[in-house]
Amino acid sequence: MKKMRSIAGLALIGAAVCACPEHAFGQSAFAQVSGKDFDSAVPRDFYLEGNAIPTEKRNAVLLKSPAGARLLLALIDTTGYSSQIKKKYIGMVISEGAVSVCGVQLGVGSYGFGLDRPAPNSSEDARFFLYNQAGEKVGDCSAEKDARIKQPRPLQVVLIQGEPARLYLGRYRVELAAR
């Protein structure tokens, strides 16, 4: 079992840190993984539509389900790729077990994801998209805007006792659940 350090109710694990006091840290269906296990799980590059796109380890999180299946989420660096790739993808998911991402059922495998944000000053929700490695859309959902976050991070996961895990992409969030 990995050690977790908690300061004033904030979990400090890997790259997923919730620095927002409006969220109380607790146990959800997932546990965050850090240290050597985290370091060895994050790939240097992620393969999507024939492209090996670099991952951003500083914007990655590794979760473990109660059944022991791991779920890796990370942003990818599409700098230098075609405008179609840049528009479509911002991150990747690798799942070792059945998981639900914003209600979209995913099996074991790897997926890319994108986020279509509204205008910068808008209070509207964003649109979250999931794609298989061939670039075919496997699902999409609304990503709720959470204006209560004072300093959003590019990617973070918040675990709240008794609730599904929340994947935040800036101020926009979707729910994660082990199946």
Short mmCIF file of C-alpha atoms in Angstrom, two decimals:
data_model
loop_
_atom_site.label_atom_id
_atom_site.label_comp_id
_atom_site.label_asym_id
_atom_site.label_seq_id
_atom_site.Cartn_x
_atom_site.Cartn_y
_atom_site.Cartn_z
CA MET A 1 0.00 0.00 0.00
CA LYS A 2 1.44 3.36 -1.01
CA LYS A 3 1.73 6.11 1.58
CA MET A 4 -0.30 9.26 1.13
CA ARG A 5 0.53 12.61 2.68
CA SER A 6 -2.33 14.88 3.62
CA ILE A 7 -1.98 18.53 4.57
CA ALA A 8 -5.05 20.48 5.64
CA GLY A 9 -7.32 18.04 3.84
CA LEU A 10 -5.42 18.16 0.54
CA ALA A 11 -4.04 15.01 -1.02
CA LEU A 12 -0.50 15.30 -2.36
CA ILE A 13 0.01 12.33 -4.67
CA GLY A 14 1.70 12.15 -8.06
CA ALA A 15 0.59 14.87 -10.44
CA ALA A 16 -3.01 14.94 -9.25
CA VAL A 17 -3.27 17.48 -6.48
CA CYS A 18 -6.49 19.18 -5.56
CA ALA A 19 -5.60 22.63 -4.27
CA CYS A 20 -9.20 23.63 -3.93
CA PRO A 21 -10.53 23.83 -0.35
CA GLU A 22 -14.11 23.46 -1.54
CA HIS A 23 -13.39 19.73 -2.06
CA ALA A 24 -12.87 17.52 0.98
CA PHE A 25 -10.48 14.64 0.31
CA GLY A 26 -11.72 11.15 1.03
CA GLN A 27 -11.86 7.66 -0.41
CA SER A 28 -13.86 7.00 -3.54
CA ALA A 29 -13.92 3.80 -5.56
CA PHE A 30 -10.40 4.64 -6.77
CA ALA A 31 -7.13 5.19 -4.97
CA GLN A 32 -4.32 7.30 -6.39
CA VAL A 33 -0.98 5.64 -7.07
CA SER A 34 2.35 7.46 -6.79
CA GLY A 35 6.07 6.81 -6.62
CA LYS A 36 7.80 4.12 -8.65
CA ASP A 37 4.50 2.53 -9.73
CA PHE A 38 3.32 5.90 -11.12
CA ASP A 39 6.67 6.62 -12.81
CA SER A 40 6.82 3.25 -14.56
CA ALA A 41 3.17 3.38 -15.73
CA VAL A 42 3.30 6.67 -17.65
CA PRO A 43 4.46 6.04 -21.24
CA ARG A 44 6.83 8.47 -22.92
CA ASP A 45 4.65 8.56 -26.06
CA PHE A 46 1.05 7.60 -26.75
CA TYR A 47 -0.02 6.12 -30.08
CA LEU A 48 -3.12 7.62 -31.75
CA GLU A 49 -4.10 7.47 -35.43
CA GLY A 50 -0.60 6.46 -36.50
CA ASN A 51 1.14 9.15 -34.42
CA ALA A 52 3.38 8.66 -31.38
CA ILE A 53 2.41 11.75 -29.38
CA PRO A 54 4.47 12.69 -26.27
CA THR A 55 2.69 12.46 -22.92
CA GLU A 56 2.93 15.13 -20.23
CA LYS A 57 4.01 13.26 -17.10
CA ARG A 58 3.51 16.36 -14.96
CA ASN A 59 -0.15 16.29 -16.06
CA ALA A 60 -0.83 12.61 -15.46
CA VAL A 61 -2.53 10.56 -12.77
CA LEU A 62 -2.66 6.85 -12.06
CA LEU A 63 -5.67 5.40 -10.23
CA LYS A 64 -6.30 1.90 -8.93
CA SER A 65 -9.79 0.39 -8.66
CA PRO A 66 -10.89 -1.80 -5.74
CA ALA A 67 -10.42 -4.82 -8.05
CA GLY A 68 -6.79 -3.79 -8.67
CA ALA A 69 -7.23 -2.53 -12.25
CA ARG A 70 -5.24 0.60 -13.05
CA LEU A 71 -6.54 3.65 -14.90
CA LEU A 72 -3.99 6.09 -16.33
CA LEU A 73 -5.03 9.54 -17.51
CA ALA A 74 -2.61 12.09 -18.97
CA LEU A 75 -2.46 15.12 -21.21
CA ILE A 76 -0.54 14.77 -24.46
CA ASP A 77 1.61 17.34 -26.28
CA THR A 78 0.25 17.83 -29.80
CA THR A 79 2.64 20.70 -30.62
CA GLY A 80 3.89 20.19 -34.16
CA TYR A 81 1.07 17.85 -35.18
CA SER A 82 -1.63 18.57 -37.76
CA SER A 83 -4.46 20.93 -36.89
CA GLN A 84 -6.89 17.98 -37.02
CA ILE A 85 -4.92 16.14 -34.29
CA LYS A 86 -4.55 19.31 -32.17
CA LYS A 87 -8.27 20.03 -32.37
CA LYS A 88 -9.31 16.46 -31.63
CA TYR A 89 -7.00 15.35 -28.79
CA ILE A 90 -5.74 16.80 -25.54
CA GLY A 91 -5.22 13.61 -23.57
CA MET A 92 -5.12 9.84 -23.27
CA VAL A 93 -6.64 7.10 -21.15
CA ILE A 94 -5.28 3.60 -20.58
CA SER A 95 -7.59 1.25 -18.71
CA GLU A 96 -6.81 -2.22 -17.36
CA GLY A 97 -10.44 -2.84 -16.40
CA ALA A 98 -13.98 -1.76 -17.13
CA VAL A 99 -14.51 1.91 -16.34
CA SER A 100 -17.10 4.58 -16.97
CA VAL A 101 -15.88 8.01 -18.06
CA CYS A 102 -18.74 10.54 -17.95
CA GLY A 103 -21.18 7.68 -18.40
CA VAL A 104 -19.38 6.25 -21.45
CA GLN A 105 -18.55 2.60 -20.79
CA LEU A 106 -14.94 1.73 -21.66
CA GLY A 107 -13.34 -1.68 -21.57
CA VAL A 108 -9.71 -2.66 -21.28
CA GLY A 109 -7.76 -0.59 -23.77
CA SER A 110 -6.39 2.80 -24.65
CA TYR A 111 -8.26 5.87 -25.78
CA GLY A 112 -7.70 9.48 -26.70
CA PHE A 113 -9.86 12.33 -25.42
CA GLY A 114 -10.64 15.87 -26.42
CA LEU A 115 -12.41 18.85 -24.88
CA ASP A 116 -14.33 21.43 -26.88
CA ARG A 117 -14.37 24.48 -24.61
CA PRO A 118 -16.82 27.37 -25.01
CA ALA A 119 -15.66 30.99 -25.32
CA PRO A 120 -13.26 32.01 -22.49
CA ASN A 121 -15.72 34.17 -20.52
CA SER A 122 -18.69 31.85 -21.02
CA SER A 123 -20.38 30.03 -18.14
CA GLU A 124 -21.44 27.22 -20.47
CA ASP A 125 -20.26 23.64 -20.10
CA ALA A 126 -17.64 22.14 -22.43
CA ARG A 127 -18.03 18.99 -24.55
CA PHE A 128 -15.83 15.98 -23.67
CA PHE A 129 -15.05 13.42 -26.42
CA LEU A 130 -13.57 9.90 -26.25
CA TYR A 131 -11.93 8.16 -29.22
CA ASN A 132 -10.42 4.73 -29.77
CA GLN A 133 -6.84 4.49 -31.04
CA ALA A 134 -8.03 4.49 -34.65
CA GLY A 135 -9.64 7.89 -34.06
CA GLU A 136 -13.27 6.70 -34.09
CA LYS A 137 -15.52 8.42 -31.56
CA VAL A 138 -16.69 6.02 -28.84
CA GLY A 139 -18.67 8.58 -26.85
CA ASP A 140 -19.11 12.14 -25.68
CA CYS A 141 -20.75 14.02 -22.84
CA SER A 142 -21.09 17.41 -21.25
CA ALA A 143 -18.17 18.50 -19.05
CA GLU A 144 -19.59 20.67 -16.29
CA LYS A 145 -17.86 23.98 -15.58
CA ASP A 146 -16.91 24.34 -11.92
CA ALA A 147 -16.37 28.04 -11.27
CA ARG A 148 -15.60 27.38 -7.57
CA ILE A 149 -12.07 26.23 -8.37
CA LYS A 150 -9.79 29.13 -7.57
CA GLN A 151 -6.63 27.86 -9.33
CA PRO A 152 -7.48 25.19 -11.88
CA ARG A 153 -4.78 22.77 -13.05
CA PRO A 154 -4.53 21.39 -16.57
CA LEU A 155 -5.43 17.87 -15.28
CA GLN A 156 -6.30 16.65 -11.82
CA VAL A 157 -8.46 13.99 -10.22
CA VAL A 158 -10.44 14.71 -7.07
CA LEU A 159 -11.56 11.85 -4.84
CA ILE A 160 -14.48 12.54 -2.51
CA GLN A 161 -15.80 9.95 -0.09
CA GLY A 162 -18.91 8.22 -1.35
CA GLU A 163 -18.87 9.96 -4.74
CA PRO A 164 -17.46 9.08 -8.16
CA ALA A 165 -13.97 10.36 -8.86
CA ARG A 166 -13.88 13.66 -10.74
CA LEU A 167 -11.49 14.28 -13.62
CA TYR A 168 -10.86 18.01 -13.94
CA LEU A 169 -9.47 19.53 -17.12
CA GLY A 170 -8.99 23.11 -16.03
CA ARG A 171 -12.39 24.15 -14.68
CA TYR A 172 -14.31 21.42 -16.55
CA ARG A 173 -15.08 18.09 -14.95
CA VAL A 174 -16.36 14.63 -15.83
CA GLU A 175 -16.99 11.68 -13.54
CA LEU A 176 -14.98 8.46 -13.42
CA ALA A 177 -16.33 5.20 -12.01
CA ALA A 178 -14.98 1.65 -11.82
CA ARG A 179 -17.43 -0.94 -13.14
#
